[in-house]
PDB file of C-alpha atoms in Angstrom:
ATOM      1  CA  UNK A 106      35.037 -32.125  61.598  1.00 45.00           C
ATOM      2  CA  UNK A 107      34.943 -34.178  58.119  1.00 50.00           C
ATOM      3  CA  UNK A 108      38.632 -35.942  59.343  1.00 49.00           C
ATOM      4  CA  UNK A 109      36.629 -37.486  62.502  1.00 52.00           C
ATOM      5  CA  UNK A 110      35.069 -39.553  59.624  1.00 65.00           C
ATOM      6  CA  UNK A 111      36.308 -43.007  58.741  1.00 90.00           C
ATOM      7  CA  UNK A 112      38.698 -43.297  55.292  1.00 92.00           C
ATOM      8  CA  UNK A 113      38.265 -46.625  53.630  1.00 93.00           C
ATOM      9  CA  UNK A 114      40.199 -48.016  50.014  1.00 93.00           C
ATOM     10  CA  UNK A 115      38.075 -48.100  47.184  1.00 93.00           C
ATOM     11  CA  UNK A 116      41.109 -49.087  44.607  1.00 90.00           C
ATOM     12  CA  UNK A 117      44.018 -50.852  46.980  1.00 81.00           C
ATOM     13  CA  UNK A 118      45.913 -51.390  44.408  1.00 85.00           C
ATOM     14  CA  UNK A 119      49.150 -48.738  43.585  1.00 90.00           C
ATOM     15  CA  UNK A 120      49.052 -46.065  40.820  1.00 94.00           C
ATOM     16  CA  UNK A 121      51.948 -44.202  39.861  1.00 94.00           C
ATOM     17  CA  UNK A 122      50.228 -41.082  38.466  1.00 95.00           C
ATOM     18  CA  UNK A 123      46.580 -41.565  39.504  1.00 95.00           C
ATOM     19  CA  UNK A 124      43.658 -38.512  38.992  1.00 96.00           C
ATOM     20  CA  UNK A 125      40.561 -37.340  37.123  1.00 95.00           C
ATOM     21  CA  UNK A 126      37.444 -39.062  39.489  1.00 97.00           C
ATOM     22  CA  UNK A 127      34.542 -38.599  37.443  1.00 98.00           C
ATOM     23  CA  UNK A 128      31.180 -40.272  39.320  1.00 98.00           C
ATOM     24  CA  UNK A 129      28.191 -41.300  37.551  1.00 98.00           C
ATOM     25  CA  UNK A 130      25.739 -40.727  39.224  1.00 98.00           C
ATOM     26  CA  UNK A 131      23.384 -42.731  36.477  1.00 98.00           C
ATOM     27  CA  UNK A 132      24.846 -45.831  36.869  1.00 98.00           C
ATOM     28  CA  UNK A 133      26.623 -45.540  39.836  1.00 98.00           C
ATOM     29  CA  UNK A 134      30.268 -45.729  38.561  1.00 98.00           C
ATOM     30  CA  UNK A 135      33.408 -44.010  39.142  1.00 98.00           C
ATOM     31  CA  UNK A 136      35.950 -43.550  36.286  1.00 98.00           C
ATOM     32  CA  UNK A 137      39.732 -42.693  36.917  1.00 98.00           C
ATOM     33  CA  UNK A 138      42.893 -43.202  35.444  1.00 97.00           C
ATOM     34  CA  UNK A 139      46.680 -43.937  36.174  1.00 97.00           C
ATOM     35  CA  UNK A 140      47.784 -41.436  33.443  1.00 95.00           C
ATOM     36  CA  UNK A 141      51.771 -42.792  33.733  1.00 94.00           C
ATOM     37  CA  UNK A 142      50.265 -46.307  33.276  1.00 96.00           C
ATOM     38  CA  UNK A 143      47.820 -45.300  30.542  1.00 97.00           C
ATOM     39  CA  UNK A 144      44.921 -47.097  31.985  1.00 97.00           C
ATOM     40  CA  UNK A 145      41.338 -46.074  32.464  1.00 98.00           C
ATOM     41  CA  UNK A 146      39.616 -47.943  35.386  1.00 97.00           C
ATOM     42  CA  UNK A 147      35.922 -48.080  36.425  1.00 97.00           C
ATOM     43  CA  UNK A 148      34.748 -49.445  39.547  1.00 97.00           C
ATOM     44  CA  UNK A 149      31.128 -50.137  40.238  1.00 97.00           C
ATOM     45  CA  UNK A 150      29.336 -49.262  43.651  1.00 97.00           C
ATOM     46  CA  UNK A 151      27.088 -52.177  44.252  1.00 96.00           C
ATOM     47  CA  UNK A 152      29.467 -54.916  43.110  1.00 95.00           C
ATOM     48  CA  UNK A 153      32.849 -53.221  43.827  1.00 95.00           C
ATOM     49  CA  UNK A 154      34.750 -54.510  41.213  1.00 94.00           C
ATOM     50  CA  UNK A 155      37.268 -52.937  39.041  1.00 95.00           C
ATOM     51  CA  UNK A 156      37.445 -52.885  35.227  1.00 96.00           C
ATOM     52  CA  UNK A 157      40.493 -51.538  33.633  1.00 96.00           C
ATOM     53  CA  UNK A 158      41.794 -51.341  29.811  1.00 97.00           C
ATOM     54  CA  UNK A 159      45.488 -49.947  28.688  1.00 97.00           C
ATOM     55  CA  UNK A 160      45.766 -47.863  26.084  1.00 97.00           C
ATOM     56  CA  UNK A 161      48.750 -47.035  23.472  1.00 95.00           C
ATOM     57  CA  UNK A 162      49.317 -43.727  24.501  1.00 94.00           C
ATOM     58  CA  UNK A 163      48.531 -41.374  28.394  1.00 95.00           C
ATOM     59  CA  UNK A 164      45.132 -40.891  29.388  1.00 97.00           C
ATOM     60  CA  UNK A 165      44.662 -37.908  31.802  1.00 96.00           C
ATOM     61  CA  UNK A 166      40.952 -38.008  32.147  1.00 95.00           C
ATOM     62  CA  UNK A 167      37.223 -38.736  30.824  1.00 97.00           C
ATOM     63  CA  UNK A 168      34.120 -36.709  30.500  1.00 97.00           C
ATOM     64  CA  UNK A 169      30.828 -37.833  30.683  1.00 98.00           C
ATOM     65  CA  UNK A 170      28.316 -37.678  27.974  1.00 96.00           C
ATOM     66  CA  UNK A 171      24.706 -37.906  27.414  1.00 95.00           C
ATOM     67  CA  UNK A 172      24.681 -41.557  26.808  1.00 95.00           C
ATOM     68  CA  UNK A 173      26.121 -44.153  29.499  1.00 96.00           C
ATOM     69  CA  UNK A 174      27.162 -46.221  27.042  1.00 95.00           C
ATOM     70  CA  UNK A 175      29.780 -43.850  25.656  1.00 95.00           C
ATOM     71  CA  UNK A 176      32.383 -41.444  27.563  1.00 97.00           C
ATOM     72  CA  UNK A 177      34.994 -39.076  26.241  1.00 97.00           C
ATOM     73  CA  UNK A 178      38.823 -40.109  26.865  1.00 97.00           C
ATOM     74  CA  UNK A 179      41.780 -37.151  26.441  1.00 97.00           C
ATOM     75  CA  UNK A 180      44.704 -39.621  24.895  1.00 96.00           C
ATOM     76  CA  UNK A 181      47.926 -38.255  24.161  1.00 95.00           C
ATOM     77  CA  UNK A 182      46.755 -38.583  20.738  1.00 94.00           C
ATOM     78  CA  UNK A 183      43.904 -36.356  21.170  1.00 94.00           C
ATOM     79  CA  UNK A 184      39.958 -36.718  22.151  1.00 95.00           C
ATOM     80  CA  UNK A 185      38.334 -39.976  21.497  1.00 95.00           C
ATOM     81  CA  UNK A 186      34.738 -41.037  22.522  1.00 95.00           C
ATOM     82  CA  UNK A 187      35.222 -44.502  23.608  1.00 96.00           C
ATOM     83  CA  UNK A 188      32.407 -47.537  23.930  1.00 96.00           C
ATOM     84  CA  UNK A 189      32.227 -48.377  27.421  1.00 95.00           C
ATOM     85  CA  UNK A 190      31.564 -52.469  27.516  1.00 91.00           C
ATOM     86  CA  UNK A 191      32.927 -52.753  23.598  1.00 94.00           C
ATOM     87  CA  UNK A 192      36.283 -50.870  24.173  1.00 93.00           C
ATOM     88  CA  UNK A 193      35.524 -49.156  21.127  1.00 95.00           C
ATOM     89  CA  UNK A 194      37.582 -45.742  20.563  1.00 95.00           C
ATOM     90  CA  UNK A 195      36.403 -43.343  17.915  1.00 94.00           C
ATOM     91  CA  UNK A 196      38.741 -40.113  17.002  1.00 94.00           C
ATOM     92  CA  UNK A 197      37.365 -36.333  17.442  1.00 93.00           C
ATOM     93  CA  UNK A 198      39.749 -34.068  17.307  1.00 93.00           C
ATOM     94  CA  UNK A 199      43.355 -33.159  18.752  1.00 93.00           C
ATOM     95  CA  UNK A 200      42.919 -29.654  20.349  1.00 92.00           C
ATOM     96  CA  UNK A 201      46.971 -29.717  21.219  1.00 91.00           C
ATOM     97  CA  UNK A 202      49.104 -28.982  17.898  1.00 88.00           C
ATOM     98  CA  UNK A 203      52.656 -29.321  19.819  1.00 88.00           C
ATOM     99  CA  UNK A 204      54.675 -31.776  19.913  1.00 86.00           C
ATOM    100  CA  UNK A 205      55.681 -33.769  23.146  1.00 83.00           C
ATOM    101  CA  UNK A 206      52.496 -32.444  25.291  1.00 86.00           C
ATOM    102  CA  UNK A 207      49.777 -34.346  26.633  1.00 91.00           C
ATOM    103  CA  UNK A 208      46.645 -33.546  28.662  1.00 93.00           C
ATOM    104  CA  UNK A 209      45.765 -33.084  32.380  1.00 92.00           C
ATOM    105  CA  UNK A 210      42.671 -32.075  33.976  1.00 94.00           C
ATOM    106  CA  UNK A 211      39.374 -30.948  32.481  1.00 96.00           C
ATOM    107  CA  UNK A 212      35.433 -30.838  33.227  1.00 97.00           C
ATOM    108  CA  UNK A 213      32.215 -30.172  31.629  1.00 97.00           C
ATOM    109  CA  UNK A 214      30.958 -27.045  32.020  1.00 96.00           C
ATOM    110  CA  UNK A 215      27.166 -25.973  32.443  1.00 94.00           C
ATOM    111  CA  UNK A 216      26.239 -26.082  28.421  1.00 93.00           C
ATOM    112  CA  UNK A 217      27.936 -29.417  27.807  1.00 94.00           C
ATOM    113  CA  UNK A 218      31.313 -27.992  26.357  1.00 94.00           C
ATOM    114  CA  UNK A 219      34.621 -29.993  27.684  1.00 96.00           C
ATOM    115  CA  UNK A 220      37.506 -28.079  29.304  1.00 96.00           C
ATOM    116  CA  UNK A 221      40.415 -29.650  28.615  1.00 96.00           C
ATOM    117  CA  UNK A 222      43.663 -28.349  29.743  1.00 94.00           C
ATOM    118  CA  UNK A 223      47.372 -29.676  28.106  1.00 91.00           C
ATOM    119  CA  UNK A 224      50.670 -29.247  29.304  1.00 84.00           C
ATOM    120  CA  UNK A 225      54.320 -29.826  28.270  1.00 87.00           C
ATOM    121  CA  UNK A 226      55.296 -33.680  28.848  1.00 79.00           C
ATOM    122  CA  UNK A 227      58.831 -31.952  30.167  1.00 72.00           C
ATOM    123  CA  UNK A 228      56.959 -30.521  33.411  1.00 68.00           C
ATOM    124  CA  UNK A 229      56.550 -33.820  35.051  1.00 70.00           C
ATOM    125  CA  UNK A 230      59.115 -34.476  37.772  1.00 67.00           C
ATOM    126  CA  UNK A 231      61.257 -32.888  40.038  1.00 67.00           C
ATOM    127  CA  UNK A 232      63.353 -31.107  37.549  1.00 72.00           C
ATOM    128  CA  UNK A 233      61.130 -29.455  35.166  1.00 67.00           C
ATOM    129  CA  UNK A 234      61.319 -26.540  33.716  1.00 76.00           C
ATOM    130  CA  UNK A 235      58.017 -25.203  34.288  1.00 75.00           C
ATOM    131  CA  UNK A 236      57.127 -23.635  31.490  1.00 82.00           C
ATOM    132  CA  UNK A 237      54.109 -21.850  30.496  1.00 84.00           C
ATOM    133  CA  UNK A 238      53.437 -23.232  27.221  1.00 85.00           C
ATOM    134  CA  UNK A 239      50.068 -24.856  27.389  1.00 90.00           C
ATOM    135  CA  UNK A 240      46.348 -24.042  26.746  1.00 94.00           C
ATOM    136  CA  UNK A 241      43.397 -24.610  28.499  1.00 95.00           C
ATOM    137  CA  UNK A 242      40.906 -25.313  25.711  1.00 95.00           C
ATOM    138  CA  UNK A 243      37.012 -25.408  25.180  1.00 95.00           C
ATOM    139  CA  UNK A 244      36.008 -28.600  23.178  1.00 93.00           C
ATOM    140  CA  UNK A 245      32.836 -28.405  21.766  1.00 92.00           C
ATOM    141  CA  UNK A 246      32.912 -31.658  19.788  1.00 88.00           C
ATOM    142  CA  UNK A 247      35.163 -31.140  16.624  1.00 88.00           C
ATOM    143  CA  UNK A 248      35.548 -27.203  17.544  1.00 90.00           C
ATOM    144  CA  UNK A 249      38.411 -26.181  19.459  1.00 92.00           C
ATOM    145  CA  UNK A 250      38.457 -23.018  20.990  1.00 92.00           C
ATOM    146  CA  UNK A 251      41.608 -21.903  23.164  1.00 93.00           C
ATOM    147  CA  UNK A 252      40.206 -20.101  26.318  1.00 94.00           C
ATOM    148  CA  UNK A 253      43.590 -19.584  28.534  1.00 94.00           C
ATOM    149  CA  UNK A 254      47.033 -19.303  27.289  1.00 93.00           C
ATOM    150  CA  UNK A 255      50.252 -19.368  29.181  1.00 91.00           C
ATOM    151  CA  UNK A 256      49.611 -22.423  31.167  1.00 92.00           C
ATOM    152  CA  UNK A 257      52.537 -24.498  33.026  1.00 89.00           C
ATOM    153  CA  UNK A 258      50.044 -27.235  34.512  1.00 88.00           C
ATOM    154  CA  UNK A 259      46.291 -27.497  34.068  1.00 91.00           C
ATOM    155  CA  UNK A 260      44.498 -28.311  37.384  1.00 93.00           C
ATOM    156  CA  UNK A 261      41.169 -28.144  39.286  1.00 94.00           C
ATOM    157  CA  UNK A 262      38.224 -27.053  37.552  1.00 96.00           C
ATOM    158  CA  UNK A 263      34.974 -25.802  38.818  1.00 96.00           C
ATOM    159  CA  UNK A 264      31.905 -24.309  38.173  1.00 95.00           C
ATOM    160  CA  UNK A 265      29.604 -21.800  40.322  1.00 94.00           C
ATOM    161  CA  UNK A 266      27.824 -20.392  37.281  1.00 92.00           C
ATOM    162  CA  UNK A 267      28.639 -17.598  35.407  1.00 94.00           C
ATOM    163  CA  UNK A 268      32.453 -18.588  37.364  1.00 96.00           C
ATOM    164  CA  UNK A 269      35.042 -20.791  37.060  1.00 96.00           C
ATOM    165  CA  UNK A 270      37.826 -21.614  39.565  1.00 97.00           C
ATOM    166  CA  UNK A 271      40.694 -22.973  38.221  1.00 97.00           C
ATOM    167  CA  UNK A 272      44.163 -24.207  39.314  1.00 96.00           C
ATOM    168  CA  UNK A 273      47.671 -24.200  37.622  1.00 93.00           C
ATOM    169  CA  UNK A 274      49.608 -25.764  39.660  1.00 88.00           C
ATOM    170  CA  UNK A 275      52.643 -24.104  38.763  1.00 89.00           C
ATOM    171  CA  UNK A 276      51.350 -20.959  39.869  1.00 92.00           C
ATOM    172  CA  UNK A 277      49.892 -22.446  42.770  1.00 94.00           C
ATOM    173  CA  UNK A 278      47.180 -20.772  43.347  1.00 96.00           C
ATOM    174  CA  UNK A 279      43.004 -20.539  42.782  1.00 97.00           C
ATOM    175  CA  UNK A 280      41.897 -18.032  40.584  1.00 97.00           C
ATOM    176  CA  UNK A 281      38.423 -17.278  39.928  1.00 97.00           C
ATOM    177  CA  UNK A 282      37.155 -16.130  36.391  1.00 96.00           C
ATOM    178  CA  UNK A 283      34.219 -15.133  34.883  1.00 96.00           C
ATOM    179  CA  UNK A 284      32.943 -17.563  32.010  1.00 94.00           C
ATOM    180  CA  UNK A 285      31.252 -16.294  28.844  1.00 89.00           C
ATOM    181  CA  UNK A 286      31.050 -17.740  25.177  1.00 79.00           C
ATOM    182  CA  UNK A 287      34.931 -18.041  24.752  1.00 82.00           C
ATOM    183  CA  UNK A 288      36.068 -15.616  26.884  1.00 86.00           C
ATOM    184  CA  UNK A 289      37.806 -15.859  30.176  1.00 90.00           C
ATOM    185  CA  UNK A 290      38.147 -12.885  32.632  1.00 93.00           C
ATOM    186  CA  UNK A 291      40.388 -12.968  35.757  1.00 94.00           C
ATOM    187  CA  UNK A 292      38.482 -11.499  38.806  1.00 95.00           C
ATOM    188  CA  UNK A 293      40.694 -12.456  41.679  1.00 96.00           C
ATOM    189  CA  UNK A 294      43.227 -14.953  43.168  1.00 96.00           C
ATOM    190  CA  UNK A 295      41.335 -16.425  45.970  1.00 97.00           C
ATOM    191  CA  UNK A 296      44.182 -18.603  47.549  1.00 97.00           C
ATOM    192  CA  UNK A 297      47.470 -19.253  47.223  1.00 96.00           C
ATOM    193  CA  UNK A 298      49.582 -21.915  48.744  1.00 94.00           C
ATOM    194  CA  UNK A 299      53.360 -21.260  49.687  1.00 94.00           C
ATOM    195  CA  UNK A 300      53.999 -23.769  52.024  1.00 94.00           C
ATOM    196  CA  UNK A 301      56.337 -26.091  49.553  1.00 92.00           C
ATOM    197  CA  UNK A 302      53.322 -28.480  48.897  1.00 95.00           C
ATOM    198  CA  UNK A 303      50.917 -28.281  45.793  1.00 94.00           C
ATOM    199  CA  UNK A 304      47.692 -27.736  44.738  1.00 97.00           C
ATOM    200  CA  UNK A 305      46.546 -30.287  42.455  1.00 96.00           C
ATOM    201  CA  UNK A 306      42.747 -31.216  41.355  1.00 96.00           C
ATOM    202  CA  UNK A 307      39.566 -30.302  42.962  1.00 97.00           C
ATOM    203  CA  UNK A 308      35.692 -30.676  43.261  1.00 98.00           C
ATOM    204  CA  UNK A 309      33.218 -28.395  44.807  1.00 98.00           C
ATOM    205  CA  UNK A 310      30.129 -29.123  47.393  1.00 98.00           C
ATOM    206  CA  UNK A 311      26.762 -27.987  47.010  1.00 97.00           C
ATOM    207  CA  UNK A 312      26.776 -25.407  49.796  1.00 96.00           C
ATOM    208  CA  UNK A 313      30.237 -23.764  47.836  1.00 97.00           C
ATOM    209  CA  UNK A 314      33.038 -25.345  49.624  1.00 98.00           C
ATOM    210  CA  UNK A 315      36.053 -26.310  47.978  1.00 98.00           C
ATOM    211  CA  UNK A 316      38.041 -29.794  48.527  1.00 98.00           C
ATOM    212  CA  UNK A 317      41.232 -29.597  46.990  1.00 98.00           C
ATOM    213  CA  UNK A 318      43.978 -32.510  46.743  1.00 98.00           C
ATOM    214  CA  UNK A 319      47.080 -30.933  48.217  1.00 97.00           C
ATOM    215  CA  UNK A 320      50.152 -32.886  46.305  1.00 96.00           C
ATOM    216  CA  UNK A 321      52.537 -33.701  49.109  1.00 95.00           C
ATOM    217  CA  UNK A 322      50.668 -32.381  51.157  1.00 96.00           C
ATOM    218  CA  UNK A 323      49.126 -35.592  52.594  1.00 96.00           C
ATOM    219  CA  UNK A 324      45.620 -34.008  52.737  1.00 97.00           C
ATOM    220  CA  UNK A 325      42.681 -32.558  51.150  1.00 98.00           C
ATOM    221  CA  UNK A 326      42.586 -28.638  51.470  1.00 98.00           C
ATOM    222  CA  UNK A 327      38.501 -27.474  52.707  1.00 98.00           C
ATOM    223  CA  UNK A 328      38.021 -23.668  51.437  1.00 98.00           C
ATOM    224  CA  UNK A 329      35.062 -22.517  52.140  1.00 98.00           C
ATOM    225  CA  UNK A 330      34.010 -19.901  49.218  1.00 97.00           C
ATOM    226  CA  UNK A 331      31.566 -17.848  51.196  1.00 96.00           C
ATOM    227  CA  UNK A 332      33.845 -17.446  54.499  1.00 97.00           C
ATOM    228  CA  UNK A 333      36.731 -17.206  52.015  1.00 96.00           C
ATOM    229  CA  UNK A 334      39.582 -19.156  53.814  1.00 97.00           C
ATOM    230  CA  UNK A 335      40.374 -22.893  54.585  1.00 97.00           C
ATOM    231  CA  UNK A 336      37.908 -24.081  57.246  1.00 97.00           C
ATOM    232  CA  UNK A 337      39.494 -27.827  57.363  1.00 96.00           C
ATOM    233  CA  UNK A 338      41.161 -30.636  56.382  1.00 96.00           C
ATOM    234  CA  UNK A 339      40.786 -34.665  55.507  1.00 96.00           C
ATOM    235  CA  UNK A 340      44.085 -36.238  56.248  1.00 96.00           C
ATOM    236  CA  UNK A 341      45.406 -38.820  54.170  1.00 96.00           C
ATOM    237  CA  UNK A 342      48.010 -41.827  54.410  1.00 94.00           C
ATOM    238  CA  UNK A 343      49.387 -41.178  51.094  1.00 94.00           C
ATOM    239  CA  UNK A 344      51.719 -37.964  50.552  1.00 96.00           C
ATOM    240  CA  UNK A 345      50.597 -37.547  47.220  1.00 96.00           C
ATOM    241  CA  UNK A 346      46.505 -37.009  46.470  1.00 97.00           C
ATOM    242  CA  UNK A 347      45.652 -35.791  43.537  1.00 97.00           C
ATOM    243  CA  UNK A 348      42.374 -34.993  42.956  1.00 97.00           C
ATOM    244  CA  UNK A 349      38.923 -35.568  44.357  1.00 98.00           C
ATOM    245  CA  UNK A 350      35.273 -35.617  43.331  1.00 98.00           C
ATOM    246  CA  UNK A 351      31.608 -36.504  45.042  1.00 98.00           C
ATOM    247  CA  UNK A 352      30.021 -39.040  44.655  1.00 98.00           C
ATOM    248  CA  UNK A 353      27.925 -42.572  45.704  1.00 98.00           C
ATOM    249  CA  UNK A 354      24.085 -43.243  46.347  1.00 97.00           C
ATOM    250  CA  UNK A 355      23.605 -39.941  47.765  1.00 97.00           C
ATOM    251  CA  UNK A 356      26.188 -37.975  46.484  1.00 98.00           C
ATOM    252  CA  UNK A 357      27.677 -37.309  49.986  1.00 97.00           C
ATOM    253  CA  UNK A 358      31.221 -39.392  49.654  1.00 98.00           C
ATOM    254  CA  UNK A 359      34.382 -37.383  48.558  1.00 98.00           C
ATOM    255  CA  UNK A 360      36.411 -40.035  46.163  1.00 98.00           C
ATOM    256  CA  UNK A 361      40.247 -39.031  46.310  1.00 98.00           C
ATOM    257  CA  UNK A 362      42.908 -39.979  43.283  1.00 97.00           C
ATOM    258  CA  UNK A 363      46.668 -40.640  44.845  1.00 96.00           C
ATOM    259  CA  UNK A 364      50.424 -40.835  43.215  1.00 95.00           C
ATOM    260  CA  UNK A 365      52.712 -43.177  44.205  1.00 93.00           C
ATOM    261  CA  UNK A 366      55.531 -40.354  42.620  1.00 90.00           C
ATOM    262  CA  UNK A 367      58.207 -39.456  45.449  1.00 87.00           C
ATOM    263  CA  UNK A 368      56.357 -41.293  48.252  1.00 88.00           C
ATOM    264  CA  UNK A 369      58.232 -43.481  50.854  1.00 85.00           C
ATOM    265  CA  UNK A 370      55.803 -46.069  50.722  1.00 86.00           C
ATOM    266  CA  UNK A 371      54.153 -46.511  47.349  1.00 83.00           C
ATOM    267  CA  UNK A 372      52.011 -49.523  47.984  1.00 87.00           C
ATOM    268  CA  UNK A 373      49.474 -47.352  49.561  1.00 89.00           C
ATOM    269  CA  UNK A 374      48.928 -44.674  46.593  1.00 89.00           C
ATOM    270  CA  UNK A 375      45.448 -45.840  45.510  1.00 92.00           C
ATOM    271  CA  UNK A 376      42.016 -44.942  45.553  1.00 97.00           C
ATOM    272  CA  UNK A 377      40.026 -43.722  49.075  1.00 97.00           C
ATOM    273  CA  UNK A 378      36.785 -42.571  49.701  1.00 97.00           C
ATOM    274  CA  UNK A 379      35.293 -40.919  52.860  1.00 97.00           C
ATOM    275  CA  UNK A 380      31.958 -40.085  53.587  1.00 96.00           C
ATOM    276  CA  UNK A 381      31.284 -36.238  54.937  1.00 96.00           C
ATOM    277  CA  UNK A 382      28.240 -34.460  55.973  1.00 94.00           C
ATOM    278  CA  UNK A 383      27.642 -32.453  52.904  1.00 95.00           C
ATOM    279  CA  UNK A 384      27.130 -33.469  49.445  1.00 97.00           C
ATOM    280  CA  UNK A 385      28.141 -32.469  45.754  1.00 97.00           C
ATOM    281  CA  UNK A 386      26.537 -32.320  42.670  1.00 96.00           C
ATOM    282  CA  UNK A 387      26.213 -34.628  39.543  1.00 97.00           C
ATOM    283  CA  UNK A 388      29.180 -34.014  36.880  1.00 97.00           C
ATOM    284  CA  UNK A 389      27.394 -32.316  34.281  1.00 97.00           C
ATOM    285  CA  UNK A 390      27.840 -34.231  31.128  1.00 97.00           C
ATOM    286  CA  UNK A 391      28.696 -33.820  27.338  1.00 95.00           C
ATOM    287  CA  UNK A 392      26.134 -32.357  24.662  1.00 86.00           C
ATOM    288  CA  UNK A 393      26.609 -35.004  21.814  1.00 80.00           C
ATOM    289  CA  UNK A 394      24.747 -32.975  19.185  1.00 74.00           C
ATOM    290  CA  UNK A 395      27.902 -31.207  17.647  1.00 64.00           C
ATOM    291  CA  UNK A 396      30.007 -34.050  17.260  1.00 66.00           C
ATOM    292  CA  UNK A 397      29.811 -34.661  13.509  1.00 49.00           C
ATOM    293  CA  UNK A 398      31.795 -37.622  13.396  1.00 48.00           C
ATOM    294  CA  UNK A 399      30.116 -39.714  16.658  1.00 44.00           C
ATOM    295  CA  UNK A 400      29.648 -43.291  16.246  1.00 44.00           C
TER     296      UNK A 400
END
């Protein structure tokens, strides 16, 4: 069982809001972000240290490109590529047109196109409305392309080629979709969680098993997409993880985002990592060629 294995802190350190793991695999780095505190960190494997900038505005999460030296950032503001060791940010485009609404969670999908999901800045916290106002998008560099409407909360977002399995974590549930050109069709919900907890950001192995971050939940969710149910779960100290992705030397440790957000003891809300006996898959990364205005 994956929660015999040990759990050690990667970032020790408290975020408030933190998600979106991204591991590259090229230069073995992990990227995530304390969206609340509108910082982007990256923490290097061999030397284990930590470098963080703040920007003016959230940042929900980064996708990788072609080039190591450059990643995309989703600000507030809209899509940026940014300069890793220059801190250099470069506009794109802004795929959200209303006001008040930020980004969540996105990945790159299998031809190098960003999925970016918003939501309304008046669904965080305990009393929001929840309402299903946002758009999960397709950003292929200055085109926009809305692909889902009616979303409360973008979430997790994977790929199994020609699917995609995708969270809103207002409806609380996994749905899986079939992925063509800029079309999305629903084929099934393939779990739903009604416990009181909620399902927040996942990854997915390389032998098609889901981990899922379970908000308040104190765990990460295992579903196993063949057997089609939960086959296990990796505790946590923290009620609040967030999301999760693969990653180190050989792509066989699960890095896990926290929130310090409603937990009794927020000192421990950082980053984890845990090393399990299967492994994922590198993050597939942006296709620069259409971005007209790159640096």
């Amino acid at each position: 069982m994956e929660k015999t294995m040990k759990l050690q802190t990667v970032h020790p350190r408290s975020l408030t809001l933190g998600e979106g793991p991204i591991w590259d695999e090229r230069i073995q780095t992990l990227y995530f972000v304390d969206i609340l505190k509108k910082t982007l960190y990256r923490w290097n494997y061999a030397t284990r240290q930590t470098h963080s900038v703040v920007f003016n505005d959230y940042i929900s999460c980064v996708a990788l490109t072609e080039d190591t030296a450059q990643i995309l950032i989703a600000l507030e503001s809209g899509i940026h590529t940014y300069i890793v060791e220059t801190g250099q940010i470069y506009f794109v485009c802004q795929p959200e047109s209303q006001a008040n609404f930020r980004f969540n969670d996105g990945r790159v999908d299998w031809n190098g196109n960003w999925l970016l999901g918003s939501m309304n800045n008046l669904n965080n916290g305990p009393d929001a409305p929840l309402l299903p106002d946002a758009t999960l998008y397709k950003i292929d560099g200055v085109k926009v392309s809305p692909l889902l409407k009616g979303v409360t909360i973008s979430n997790g977002i994977v790929f199994r080629k020609p699917y995609i399995y995708f969270i809103d974590s207002k409806i609380n549930s996994i749905r899986k979709f079939v992925y063509e050109q800029d079309q999305f069709t629903m084929i099934e919900e393939i779990f739903k969680l009604t416990d009181g907890t909620t399902l927040d950001g996942m990854c997915i192995s390389t032998n098609d098993k889901l981990y899922i971050a379970n908000w308040a939940g104190a765990k990460i969710i295992v579903f196993d997409l063949i057997k089609a149910k939960v086959i296990d779960e990796i505790p946590l100290p923290c009620l609040n993880p967030t999301s999760c992705t693969f990653g180190g030397p050989e792509m066989n440790e699960l890095f896990i985002t926290t929130s310090s957000i409603d937990d009794s003891n927020v000192t421990i809300a950082g980053v984890y990592v845990i090393p399990l006996s299967e492994k994922g898959m590198p993050e597939n990364k942006v296709s620069l060629n259409s971005f007209y205005n790159e640096p």
